[in-house]
């Protein structure tokens, strides 16, 4: 009984072509202009999908490598100058390699194509790269580059020595900076654990300045910017809690125990939209 039902369903779901449709298919002229036009559309769409998949793969590789660079930078010991310089040189080399290989490959893929059609395929990798690059720049020089300076890193030359520019939107730049503040928050916590309390205030002030800049953005309707801005403020609240405990309870609790005291507290999650003072 069940077998007959299965056969019935398979026949029912199987597409059928009527006799008249069969005659139309058999009589199709492959040299017809309309048929040729749709064949060309099929080739163009296949080419677009293949290019999109290649860019997605390159973007994933960028994301993975950028995360590894961030992890490497978190392992810097400021007490050992030689190790610090060695880590910075390695991070710089790996960031440059990403630009000269993966990003250049994406730029070559998008040559003579509209980059905005493929933007979503590599935007996550671009944001992760900006996060790693800003983290490297801050550790090295206590500041980060602007959009114009970073945009120059995405200018390449093809095999004909023709200049090509990879699409680097200010949207990616802003979201990358928002993610970067999360790494500064982690560095602030790690710095407190090592007893270096002075850097906690410096990191907090830097993130506070970034938050002040984000307050001037108009991102109504943009869910991604709104979400990452909310995370930025959460990170800032945690850093301010760290600085508060250092300032108020620093004389009561040994430096190496401040971290455990802060971890036992919960940051007051308010929705203040004003400037953080």
Backbone as a ProteinNet text record, in pm:
[ID]
protein_1_A
[PRIMARY]
XXXXXXXXXXXXXXXXXXXXXXXXXXXXXXXXXXXXXXXXXXXXXXXXXXXXXXXXXXXXXXXXXXXXXXXXXXXXXXXXXXXXXXXXXXXXXXXXXXXXXXXXXXXXXXXXXXXXXXXXXXXXXXXXXXXXXXXXXXXXXXXXXXXXXXXXXXXXXXXXXXXXXXXXXXXXXXXXXXXXXXXXXXXXXXXXXXXXXXXXXXXXXXXXXXXXXXXXXXXXXXXXXXXXXXXXXXXXXXXXXXXXXXXXXXXXXXXXXXXXXXXXXXXXXXXXXXXXX
[TERTIARY]
83.3	0	86.3	186.2	275.4	357.5	392.5	471.1	393.2	266	183	163.7	151.4	138.7	265.1	381.1	507.3	520.1	478.9	484.5	391.4	274.5	177.7	233.3	298.9	353.8	467.7	553.9	665.6	616.1	510.6	454.9	387.2	326.1	254.3	350.5	466.2	562.4	653	654.8	741.6	686.7	770.2	720	688.1	576.7	533.5	529.1	560.9	559.1	452.4	359.7	252.4	302.2	217	254.6	283.9	204.5	225	357.1	389.2	515.2	634.4	621.2	729	756.6	650.6	667.6	737.7	704.7	768.8	917.3	951	1091.1	1171	1110.3	1181.1	1199.2	1109.4	1115.7	1192.2	1254.4	1329	1447.6	1464.4	1576.7	1689.1	1799.9	1910.7	1973.1	1947.2	2000.7	1907.8	1795.9	1702.3	1767.1	1741.5	1805.4	1766.8	1641.1	1595.4	1662	1671.1	1736.3	1882.7	1949.9	2090.3	2106.1	2009.9	2016	2007.4	1914.9	1900.2	2017.4	2075.7	2197.1	2309.8	2318.4	2421.6	2395.1	2266.3	2231.7	2274.5	2254.4	2291	2441.8	2518.8	2665	2708.2	2644.8	2679.9	2646.9	2531.7	2493.4	2585.2	2620.1	2712.8	2847.8	2893.7	3021.1	3013.3	2900.5	2881.9	2879.9	2809.6	2801.7	2937.7	3010.8	3144.4	3238.2	3231.7	3315.9	3277.5	3148.7	3101.3	3154.5	3152.4	3200.8	3351	3424.8	3569.7	3599.1	3523.3	3544.1	3504.5	3396.9	3355.8	3466.8	3527.8	3637.2	3756	3790.8	3900.5	3867.3	3741.5	3700	3708.3	3673.2	3682.7	3828.2	3915.6	4058.2	4111.8	4066	4107.6	4058.6	3934.3	3878	3957	3989.3	4062.7	4201.3	4271.9	4407.5	4405.8	4306.8	4298	4273.2	4190.5	4166.5	4294.8	4373.4	4500.4	4597.6	4597.3	4684.9	4642.6	4512.5	4462.9	4504.7	4491.7	4533.8	4683.4	4761.3	4905.6	4935.7	4864.4	4888.6	4849.4	4753.4	4714.8	4824.2	4915.3	5021.1	5144.7	5136.2	5251.3	5276.4	5400.8	5441.6	5518.1	5459.9	5523.7	5649.8	5669.1	5787.5	5911.5	5892.6	6005.3	6005.6	6093	6092.4	6124.7	6218.1	6256.4	6140.6	6070.5	5955.9	5845.6	5825.3	5722.4	5751.8	5875.7	5912.9	5902.2	5936.7	5928.3	5784	5693.4	5551.4	5495.3	5533.8	5485.5	5534.5	5658.5	5711.8	5638.9	5611.7	5539.3	5397.7	5331.1	5195.3	5194.5	5291.8	5300.5	5321	5407.8	5434.5	5309.9	5236.4	5117.1	5004.7	4994.3	4895.1	4929	5057.1	5099.9	5075.6	5096.2	5072.4	4925.4	4837.7	4694.4	4659.8	4720.2	4693.1	4745.2	4866.4	4931.2	4882.1	4811.3	4762.5	4610.1	4545.2	4399.5	4324.8	4359.4	4287.8	4319.2	4441.2	4474.5	4397.9	4382.8	4305.8	4160.2	4103.5	3966	3958.4	4057.5	4059.2	4067.7	4146.3	4157	4026.1	3958.8	3829.1	3725.9	3734	3634.9	3674.5	3787	3829.9	3725.3	3686.3	3583.4	3446	3425.4	3294.5	3255.8	3127.8	3078.4	3106.2	3192.7	3230.3	3115	3016.3	2903.8	2817	2821	2744.9	2801.7	2930.1	2996.9	3040.8	2993.9	3042.1	3013.1	2895.9	2858.3	2942.5	3007.5	3088.2	3217.8	3268.1	3396.2	3392.9	3275.3	3269	3309	3274.4	3311.8	3463.5	3529.1	3674.4	3739.6	3681.4	3734.9	3725.3	3612.5	3594.9	3690.9	3710.1	3802.6	3946	3979.3	4113.2	4133.6	4033.6	4043	4058.4	3987.6	4000.2	4143.3	4201.3	4338.6	4438.5	4417.8	4509.8	4507.7	4388.7	4378.1	4439.4	4420	4477.9	4630.3	4683.7	4829.3	4879.2	4810	4852.2	4846.1	4742.6	4731	4842.9	4871	4976.7	5111.7	5131.6	5260.7	5275.8	5169.2	5185	5075.2	4990.5	4883.8	4785.2	4770.9	4674.2	4640.7	4538.8	4499.5	4493.7	4509.1	4505.4	4363.7	4351.3	4219.4	4183.1	4062.5	4012.3	4097	4141	4218.4	4350.6	4418.7	4548.4	4533.2	4432.1	4412.7	4367.6	4291.4	4242.9	4357.5	4469.4	4585.3	4642.8	4617.7	4668.9	4598.2	4484	4405.8	4418.3	4528.1	4558.6	4664.6	4634.4	4723.2	4746.2	4832.9	4858.6	4836.8	4774.6	4752.9	4874.1	4860.3	4973.4	5013.3	4922.9	4953.6	4998.6	5032.7	5077.1	4968.9	4844.1	4731.9	4687.9	4663.5	4624	4478.4	4454.9	4319.4	4297.3	4176.5	4141.8	4032.9	4061.5	3960.9	3860.5	3734.5	3629.3	3647.8	3669.6	3682.2	3589.1	3472.7	3371	3395.6	3346.7	3353.6	3266.1	3166.4	3082.1	3166.4	3250.9	3339.7	3438.2	3485.7	3581.8	3519.7	3397.2	3329.6	3301.6	3253	3222.6	3349.8	3458.2	3585.2	3636.5	3619.8	3661.1	3574.9	3445.6	3357.4	3403.1	3441.4	3493.4	3627.1	3706.3	3838.2	3828.3	3723.1	3707.3	3687.4	3630.9	3617.3	3752.4	3847.3	3982.3	4051.4	4024.6	4082.1	4025	3896.9	3837.5	3905.2	3929.5	3998	4140.8	4205.5	4341.5	4341.1	4238.7	4226.9	4214.1	4131.1	4113.7	4243.9	4309.6	4436	4544.2	4543.2	4640.7	4620	4494.4	4464.9	4513.3	4495.8	4540.6	4690.5	4765.2	4910.8	4956.9	4862.1	4896.1	4934.7	4925.2	4961.4	4836.2	4806.1	4679.5	4680.2	4796	4800.4	4749.8	4779.4	4733.2	4582	4519.8	4374	4304.8	4354	4294.9	4319.6	4437.4	4468.4	4378.5	4358.6	4271.3	4127	4083.5	3945.9	3922.4	4016.5	4001.8	3998.3	4075.9	4077.9	3943.3	3888.3	3757.9	3648.3	3662.6	3565.1	3565.1	3682.7	3691.5	3625.8	3644.6	3579.6	3428	3381.7	3237.5	3179.9	3255.4	3211	3192.4	3284.5	3269.9	3149	3120.7	3005.8	2874	2874.3	2751.4	2707.8	2802.1	2768.7	2720.7	2718.9	2675.1	2523.2	2472.7	2329.9	2313	2269.5	2260.1	2119.6	2020.9	1883.6	1849.6	1798.1	1761.1	1871	1994.7	2104.8	2123.6	2076.4	2076.2	2216.9	2307.1	2442.1	2520.1	2511.6	2580.7	2521.9	2390.1	2324.6	2367	2375.1	2412.7	2556.5	2646.4	2787.1	2812.9	2735.1	2748	2704.4	2600.8	2555.5	2663.5	2728.8	2837.6	2954.7	2981.7	3088.8	3062.9	2940.1	2907.4	2912.8	2880.5	2895.4	3042.5	3128	3271.8	3322.9	3277	3318.7	3272.3	3151.2	3100.3	3187.2	3232.9	3319.8	3454.2	3507	3635	3622.5	3511.6	3490.5	3472.3	3413	3401.4	3539.4	3626.7	3764.5	3833.5	3823.9	3890	3828.7	3699	3632	3686.1	3697.3	3747.3	3893.3	3970.8	4110.9	4118.3	4036	4041	3985.2	3875.1	3807.2	3862.8	3887.5	3925.9	4071.1	4144.1	4283.7	4368.6	4335.7	4413.9	4373.8	4255.6	4207.2	4248.2	4249.5	4273.5	4406.6	4488.8	4614.3	4586.6	4681.3	4660.9	4631.5	4700	4681.7	4547.1	4472.7	4341.9	4227	4257.9	4151.8	4066.1	4129.1	4055.4	3947.4	3978.5	3878.8	3765.2	3796.5	3692.4	3598.2	3655.7	3574.1	3489.2	3544.9	3469.2	3348.3	3351.8	3239.1	3127.2	3153.5	3052.6	2993.7	2879.2	2815.1	2803.1	2841.6	2833.3	2687.4	2663.6	2528.5	2494.1	2402.2	2368.4	2260.4	2302.9	2206.8	2204.1	2104.5	2083.7	2112.6	2209.6	2242.1	2299.3	2238.1	2282.7	2373.7	2401.3	2481.3	2628.8	2706.8	2851.5	2896.1	2994.7	3052.1	3160.1	3149.2	3244.2	3335
-120.5	0	124.8	124.7	240.1	256	139.7	145.4	210.1	175.4	233.7	382.7	421.3	564	638.8	574.4	638.8	657.4	554.5	566.2	675	683.2	784.8	925.2	942.9	1074.5	1110.7	1012.2	1041.6	1080.4	1011.9	1047.7	1183.9	1210	1336.2	1455.1	1439	1548.1	1560.1	1458.5	1461.2	1558.7	1652.5	1749	1679.1	1712.6	1652.4	1758.8	1718.1	1807.8	1758.2	1846	1808	1785.1	1723.4	1692.5	1818.8	1919.8	2045.1	2110.5	2102.6	2160.4	2084.5	1951.4	1871.8	1914.3	1938.3	1980	2115.6	2204	2335.6	2322.7	2237.4	2218.3	2158.1	2063.1	1998.2	2091	2186.8	2276.1	2405	2412.8	2534.5	2551.3	2671.7	2703.8	2763.5	2691.8	2738.9	2866.6	2895.8	3018	3137.6	3114	3222.9	3328.5	3455.4	3563.6	3561.9	3530.5	3527.1	3412.6	3296.6	3181.7	3212.6	3271.7	3308.6	3408.9	3500.4	3601.3	3537.6	3443	3377.2	3283.9	3223.5	3143.9	3233.5	3352.9	3447.6	3490.8	3509.9	3544.4	3433.5	3308.9	3195.5	3191.8	3215.7	3217.4	3331.2	3446.9	3562.9	3539.3	3478.7	3450.5	3346.2	3243.3	3142.2	3204.5	3293.4	3361.3	3448	3516.1	3600.8	3517	3405	3319	3257.6	3215.9	3159.6	3264.3	3385.6	3493.2	3524	3524.5	3551	3445.9	3319.7	3212.7	3224.4	3262.6	3280.1	3395	3502.6	3616.9	3581.7	3504.7	3460.7	3379.5	3290.4	3208.6	3295.8	3393	3483.8	3564.9	3608.1	3683.6	3601.3	3473.6	3386.3	3366.7	3350.9	3336.4	3462.7	3579	3705.1	3711.6	3672.7	3675.3	3586.1	3465.7	3370.9	3425.1	3475.4	3525.9	3651	3738.3	3859.5	3824.5	3725.1	3681.1	3626.8	3556.2	3503.8	3617.3	3721.2	3836.1	3907.1	3921.9	3984.9	3904	3772.5	3686.2	3701.5	3713.2	3733.5	3864.4	3970.6	4101.5	4104.3	4022.9	4016.7	3952.7	3881.7	3813.5	3900.1	4027.1	4116.2	4142.4	4130.3	4164.7	4296	4399.5	4531.4	4536.9	4439	4439.7	4391.2	4317.5	4263.7	4332.3	4430.1	4513	4432.3	4339	4260.5	4174.2	4112	4029	4115.1	4232.4	4323.5	4363.2	4401.3	4440	4322.5	4204.3	4085.6	4055.6	4066.3	4041.1	4146.2	4272	4378.4	4359.4	4317.6	4293.7	4178.6	4073.4	3959.7	3999.8	4076.9	4121.9	4211.4	4301.3	4389.8	4310	4209.4	4126.7	4050.4	3997.1	3919.4	4008.5	4130	4224.5	4265	4288.1	4323.5	4208.7	4086.3	3969.6	3957.6	3986.9	3984.2	4084.1	4202.6	4303.9	4261	4207.1	4176.1	4045.8	3964	3836.5	3833.4	3821.3	3803.2	3925.6	4042.7	4162.7	4195.3	4170.6	4193	4095.8	3971.6	3873.9	3918.1	3974.4	4024.7	4142.4	4231.3	4346.6	4301.5	4197.1	4145.5	4080.4	4014.2	3954	4061	4175.3	4281.4	4379.5	4353.9	4442.1	4441.9	4561.6	4582	4531.7	4520.5	4483	4581.8	4591.1	4679.5	4615	4677.4	4620.2	4609.1	4697.9	4695	4569.9	4509.6	4386.3	4270.7	4279.6	4171.5	4215.5	4331.3	4387.2	4295.8	4237.2	4151.7	4024.9	3990.2	3868.1	3883.6	4006.8	4024.9	4131.4	4186.7	4292.5	4242.8	4118.4	4065.2	4054	4006.4	3997.7	4134.3	4231.2	4367.5	4427.1	4408.8	4462.7	4397	4267	4197.1	4244.2	4270.9	4322.2	4460.8	4547.8	4682	4672.2	4579.5	4558.9	4521	4426.2	4383.3	4495.2	4567.7	4675.7	4788.2	4828.1	4934.5	4890.1	4764.6	4712.6	4716.8	4679.5	4685.5	4829.9	4920.9	5060.9	5121	5085.9	5142.9	5092.3	4962.9	4908.2	4969.8	4996	5048.7	5197.7	5276.3	5421.9	5494.3	5420.1	5479.5	5561.9	5530.3	5599	5507.6	5544.8	5465.2	5556.3	5496.5	5572.8	5609.5	5709	5748.2	5669.7	5694	5618	5641.3	5763.4	5796.6	5720.8	5718.3	5649.8	5499.5	5441	5296.3	5260.7	5349	5322.2	5307.6	5374.1	5362	5220.1	5146.9	5009.6	4915.7	4958.9	4874.2	4918.2	4984.9	5020.2	4923.7	4858.4	4755.4	4779.8	4696.5	4698.3	4558.5	4550.6	4420.8	4382.6	4273.7	4225.3	4321.6	4413.7	4514.4	4646.5	4644	4763.2	4870.9	4827.5	4919.4	4923.9	5043.8	5058.1	5016.5	4940.5	4899.4	4932	4971.8	5012.5	4920.2	4855.2	4770.6	4857.4	4819.6	4894	4884.6	4998.9	5007	5117.7	5079	5177	5230.4	5350	5407	5328.6	5261.4	5173	5061.3	4997.1	4892.6	4949.9	5069.6	5133.8	5159	5209.9	5240.4	5113.1	5010.5	4885.2	4817.3	4829.7	4773.6	4842.3	4974	5048.2	5008.2	4988.1	4945.4	4810.8	4718.5	4589.4	4606.4	4700	4725.6	4766.7	4839.3	4880.9	4761	4653.6	4532.8	4473.4	4481.2	4432.2	4520.8	4650.9	4740.3	4710.6	4673.8	4636.6	4512	4412.8	4290.6	4322.3	4410.5	4449.1	4522.2	4602.4	4673.8	4575.3	4473.1	4371.9	4294.8	4257.4	4184.2	4270.1	4399.4	4490.9	4503.1	4507.5	4513.7	4387.5	4273	4147.8	4142.8	4214.2	4217	4326.1	4406.9	4509.9	4643.9	4658.9	4785.2	4873.2	4943.4	5016	5145.5	5203.7	5331.6	5316.4	5202.1	5180.5	5164.7	5121.6	5105.6	5239.1	5344.7	5477.1	5528	5500.9	5545.6	5476.3	5346.5	5271.6	5318.9	5343.3	5388.4	5524.4	5615.2	5747.7	5739.8	5647.7	5632.9	5581.4	5480.7	5427.3	5530.6	5610.2	5715.9	5818.1	5849.2	5942.6	5882.9	5752.5	5687	5689.7	5663.2	5666	5805.3	5908.3	6045.2	6068.3	6013.9	6025.6	5950.6	5834	5755.5	5823.3	5905.9	5976.7	6073.7	6116.9	6209.4	6142.5	6008.4	5936.7	5929.7	5935.8	5915.5	5779.1	5681.7	5545.2	5488.9	5574	5527.3	5433.9	5318.8	5220.8	5123.2	5149.2	5056.9	4968.2	4846.7	4757.2	4719.1	4698.6	4653.2	4760.8	4885	4993.9	5014.7	5007.1	5023.8	4914.7	4791.4	4679.2	4693.5	4727.7	4737.6	4860.6	4965.6	5082	5047.1	4966	4921.1	4837.6	4749.5	4668.1	4757	4860.2	4954.8	5018.5	5060.2	5124.9	5025.9	4901.5	4800.2	4781.1	4779.8	4766.9	4886.6	5005.9	5126	5121.4	5070.9	5061.3	4968	4858.5	4765.6	4831.1	4906.8	4973.4	5082.7	5154.6	5257.7	5195.7	5077.2	5006.3	4968.1	4926.2	4894	5016.8	5128.7	5251.3	5301.4	5284.5	5325.7	5246.4	5115.7	5032.5	5062.3	5093.4	5129.2	5258.5	5355.4	5486.3	5482.7	5410.1	5410.9	5305.4	5186.1	5075.6	5034	5111	5075.2	5074.5	5162.3	5168.3	5060.1	4999.8	4897.4	4756.9	4735.1	4600.6	4600	4497.8	4487.5	4484.4	4536.4	4548.3	4414.1	4309.7	4180.3	4116.8	4175.1	4121	4206.6	4319.4	4407.1	4338.6	4256.9	4191.2	4099.7	4024.1	3934.5	4012.8	4130.7	4214.7	4266.6	4309	4363.5	4255.3	4136.2	4027.2	3987.6	4016.3	3981.7	4084.9	4194.9	4299.5	4296.5	4352.7	4363.3	4510	4539.1	4678.2	4721.3	4843.6	4898.8	4926.5	4847.9	4856.8	4962.3	5089.2	5195.9	5230.8	5307.6	5345.5	5493.2	5546.3	5687.7	5714.9	5807	5841.6	5963.3	6019.4	6140.6	6111.4	6214.7	6200	6139	6050.5	5989.7	6082.1	6119.7	6214.2	6140.3
0	0	0	90.9	100	-26.8	-90.4	-212.5	-325.1	-333.4	-438.8	-416.9	-287.3	-258	-297	-269.3	-304.6	-454	-530.9	-676.6	-726.4	-659.6	-699.9	-676.7	-559.7	-528.5	-622.3	-653.9	-743.1	-881.4	-927.4	-1057.5	-1052.1	-936.2	-922.5	-921.2	-852.9	-841.9	-963.7	-1047.8	-1164.5	-1267.9	-1312.5	-1411.9	-1543.3	-1597.8	-1724	-1832	-1951.4	-2066.2	-2162.6	-2193.4	-2283.2	-2424.7	-2504.7	-2641.3	-2720.3	-2695.3	-2767.9	-2727.2	-2595.9	-2548.9	-2605.2	-2616.9	-2675.3	-2818.6	-2889.9	-3028.7	-3036.8	-2940.8	-2939.5	-2909.3	-2808.9	-2773.1	-2887.6	-2956.9	-3066.8	-3186	-3196.8	-3313	-3285.2	-3165.2	-3132.8	-3226.4	-3271.6	-3358.6	-3273.9	-3261.4	-3179.1	-3234.4	-3359.2	-3419.4	-3401.5	-3334	-3308.2	-3219.5	-3247.5	-3172.9	-3025.5	-2997.1	-2857.4	-2782.6	-2846.9	-2783.3	-2756.5	-2853.6	-2834.4	-2720.7	-2711.8	-2606.8	-2468.6	-2452.5	-2322.4	-2292.4	-2395.1	-2373.7	-2321.3	-2376.1	-2330.4	-2186.2	-2153.1	-2015.3	-1918.9	-1959.7	-1874.4	-1850.1	-1955.2	-1940.8	-1849	-1865.5	-1783.5	-1636.1	-1609.1	-1470.5	-1407.8	-1484.4	-1432.5	-1398.5	-1484.5	-1459.7	-1334.2	-1316.6	-1197.9	-1070.9	-1072.6	-954.4	-920.8	-1023.4	-999.9	-939.8	-991.9	-939	-794.4	-766.9	-630.6	-533.6	-573.1	-485.7	-461.8	-563.9	-546.1	-449.5	-460.2	-370.9	-228.2	-212.3	-78.1	-12.8	-89.3	-34.8	5.1	-78.6	-45	80.3	91.4	209.4	336.6	327.4	445	486.9	389	421.1	489.3	443.4	506.1	650.3	672.5	807.7	902.1	857.2	941.8	975.7	874.6	898.4	986.1	966.9	1048.8	1195.2	1220.3	1358.6	1421	1342.2	1393.4	1425.4	1343.5	1369.1	1497.3	1517.7	1640.7	1762.8	1752.9	1863.8	1889.7	1782.7	1797	1869.3	1833.8	1894.7	2042	2080.4	2221.6	2307.2	2243.6	2318.2	2338.9	2300	2316.1	2463.7	2503.2	2639.6	2634.7	2693.6	2689	2774.5	2861.7	2947.3	2873.1	2765.2	2689	2552.6	2534.8	2414.9	2290	2299.7	2182.2	2133.9	2227.6	2189.3	2129.5	2185.8	2134.8	1990.5	1963.3	1826.9	1730.5	1778.2	1693.3	1655	1752	1724.7	1629.6	1649.3	1561.7	1418.3	1402.3	1268	1200.2	1276.4	1218.9	1179.3	1266	1235	1111.2	1102.1	985.3	857.3	863.6	746.3	702.4	797.6	763.5	711.5	764.2	712.1	568.8	543.1	407.4	310.1	358.1	273	235.9	330.9	300.5	190.5	197.8	95.1	-41	-43.6	-171.5	-233.6	-158.6	-212.7	-219.6	-106	-104.9	-157.2	-104.8	-149.4	-295.3	-336.2	-477.1	-566.4	-519.6	-597.2	-611.4	-504.3	-512.8	-610	-603	-693.9	-839.6	-865.6	-1002.2	-1046.2	-953.3	-986.6	-1022.2	-954.5	-974.5	-1083.9	-1147.5	-1255.8	-1367.6	-1407.8	-1510.8	-1467.4	-1335.5	-1281.6	-1171.4	-1146.1	-1041	-905.5	-825.3	-696.7	-599	-611.7	-518.2	-536.8	-655.2	-676.7	-594.9	-561.6	-488.7	-348.9	-305.9	-179.4	-60.9	-57.9	54.8	61.1	-48.7	-50.7	28.1	40.8	109.3	218.2	249.2	349.8	488.5	523.1	654.9	667.8	562.2	564.4	570.5	499.7	502.2	642.3	708.4	843.3	941.9	928.1	1017.2	993.8	868.5	837.1	897.7	886.5	944.7	1096.2	1156.7	1301	1338.2	1264	1291.8	1262.8	1152.6	1115.7	1219.1	1262.9	1363.5	1496.2	1530.9	1654.7	1647.6	1532.7	1513	1521.4	1454.1	1453.8	1593.9	1669.2	1803.4	1894.4	1888.1	1973.3	1937.6	1809.2	1765.3	1792.1	1767.6	1772.3	1849.9	1920.9	2003.3	1921.1	1793.6	1708	1590.6	1515.4	1399.2	1276.9	1159.9	1035.9	996.2	910	862.1	736.2	687.4	573.2	448.3	426.9	306.8	305.6	419.5	426.3	405.1	468.9	455.7	314.6	252	116.7	17.2	44.3	-45.1	-43.1	63.5	72.1	-24.5	-78	-167.7	-312.9	-345.1	-483.4	-535.8	-647.9	-701.4	-850.2	-906	-1049.9	-1105.1	-1223	-1285.4	-1369.8	-1446.4	-1525.6	-1636.6	-1673.4	-1775.2	-1714.2	-1585.8	-1513.3	-1506.2	-1519.6	-1506	-1360	-1308.6	-1169.4	-1150.1	-1045	-1009	-861.6	-829.6	-693.3	-639.6	-528.1	-464.9	-390.7	-399.6	-331.3	-179.6	-116.6	29.1	76.4	124.7	161.6	301.8	326.2	460.5	557.4	504.5	585.4	647.5	566.7	618.9	720	693	782.9	920.2	921.8	1048	1127.1	1058.7	1128.4	1177.9	1102.2	1147.2	1272.7	1280	1399.8	1519.3	1495.6	1604.8	1661.4	1573.6	1620.7	1692.4	1645.4	1703.4	1850.3	1886.6	2026.5	2118.6	2065.6	2146.5	2182.4	2089.1	2118.1	2221.1	2216.4	2316.9	2455.4	2459.6	2587.9	2644.2	2559.3	2605	2649.7	2575.8	2614.1	2747.9	2771.4	2898.6	3014.6	2996.5	3101.5	3123.3	3013.6	3025.8	3091.2	3058.2	3117.4	3267.4	3308.4	3451.8	3521.8	3456.1	3515.9	3537.4	3451.9	3467.4	3563.6	3613.4	3711	3652.5	3519.7	3454.5	3446	3554.7	3564.1	3482.4	3458.2	3386	3243	3179.6	3042.3	3034.9	3143.5	3143.4	3119.3	3184.1	3166.1	3023.8	2970.5	2834.3	2732.3	2749.3	2659	2670.3	2792.5	2813.8	2748.6	2763.2	2702.7	2550.3	2494.2	2348.6	2297.7	2365	2324.7	2348.1	2453.5	2478.8	2365	2312.7	2199.7	2074.9	2052.9	1938.8	1955.5	2076.8	2102.7	2078	2113.8	2087.6	1938	1858.3	1713.4	1661.1	1718.3	1673.9	1709	1813.1	1849.1	1739.7	1658.2	1550.2	1423.6	1421.9	1302.6	1295.8	1175.5	1152.6	1087.1	1165.8	1114.4	1132.5	1127	1140.6	1024.6	1058.7	957.2	923.4	968.2	941.5	1064	1055.2	1170.4	1213.5	1117	1150.3	1225.2	1178.4	1247.1	1385.8	1396.3	1526	1623.9	1574.9	1662.5	1711.2	1620.5	1660	1746.5	1726.9	1814.4	1956.1	1966.7	2098.9	2167.4	2091.5	2147.6	2188.3	2108.6	2142.5	2279.3	2302.4	2429.7	2546	2518.4	2622.6	2658.9	2557.5	2582.9	2662.4	2625.8	2697.6	2842.8	2865.9	3003.1	3086.9	3028.1	3100.7	3133.1	3037.6	3060	3166	3164.4	3265.9	3404.1	3408.3	3535.8	3588.7	3498.1	3537	3595.2	3524.1	3570.2	3701.2	3715	3839.5	3958.6	3941.3	4051.2	4082.8	3979.3	4004.4	4084.4	4046.2	4110.3	4252.5	4271.3	4400.9	4495.7	4442.5	4528.8	4512.1	4433	4408.7	4533.7	4628.1	4751.7	4851	4830.1	4922.7	4880.5	4748	4694.6	4620.9	4640.2	4563.9	4413.8	4335.7	4191.3	4125.6	4172.2	4107.1	4140.3	4237	4274.2	4222.4	4160.1	4111.1	4005.2	3922	3815.1	3870.4	3974.2	4032.5	4097	4151.3	4210.6	4103.1	3990	3881	3816.9	3803.1	3742.1	3825.1	3954.5	4040.8	4033.2	3965.5	3951.7	3811.2	3796.8	3665.8	3629.6	3506.8	3461.8	3454.6	3495.4	3489.2	3343.5	3289.8	3147.4	3126.1	3114.8	3090.8	2943.6	2907.2	2767.3	2745.7	2817.6	2804.7	2667	2595.6	2461.6	2462.6	2579.2	2584.6	2581.6	2594.4	2594.7	2726.2	2715.3	2834.8	2888.2	3011.2	3070.3	3167
[MASK]
+++++++++++++++++++++++++++++++++++++++++++++++++++++++++++++++++++++++++++++++++++++++++++++++++++++++++++++++++++++++++++++++++++++++++++++++++++++++++++++++++++++++++++++++++++++++++++++++++++++++++++++++++++++++++++++++++++++++++++++++++++++++++++++++++++++++++++++++++++++

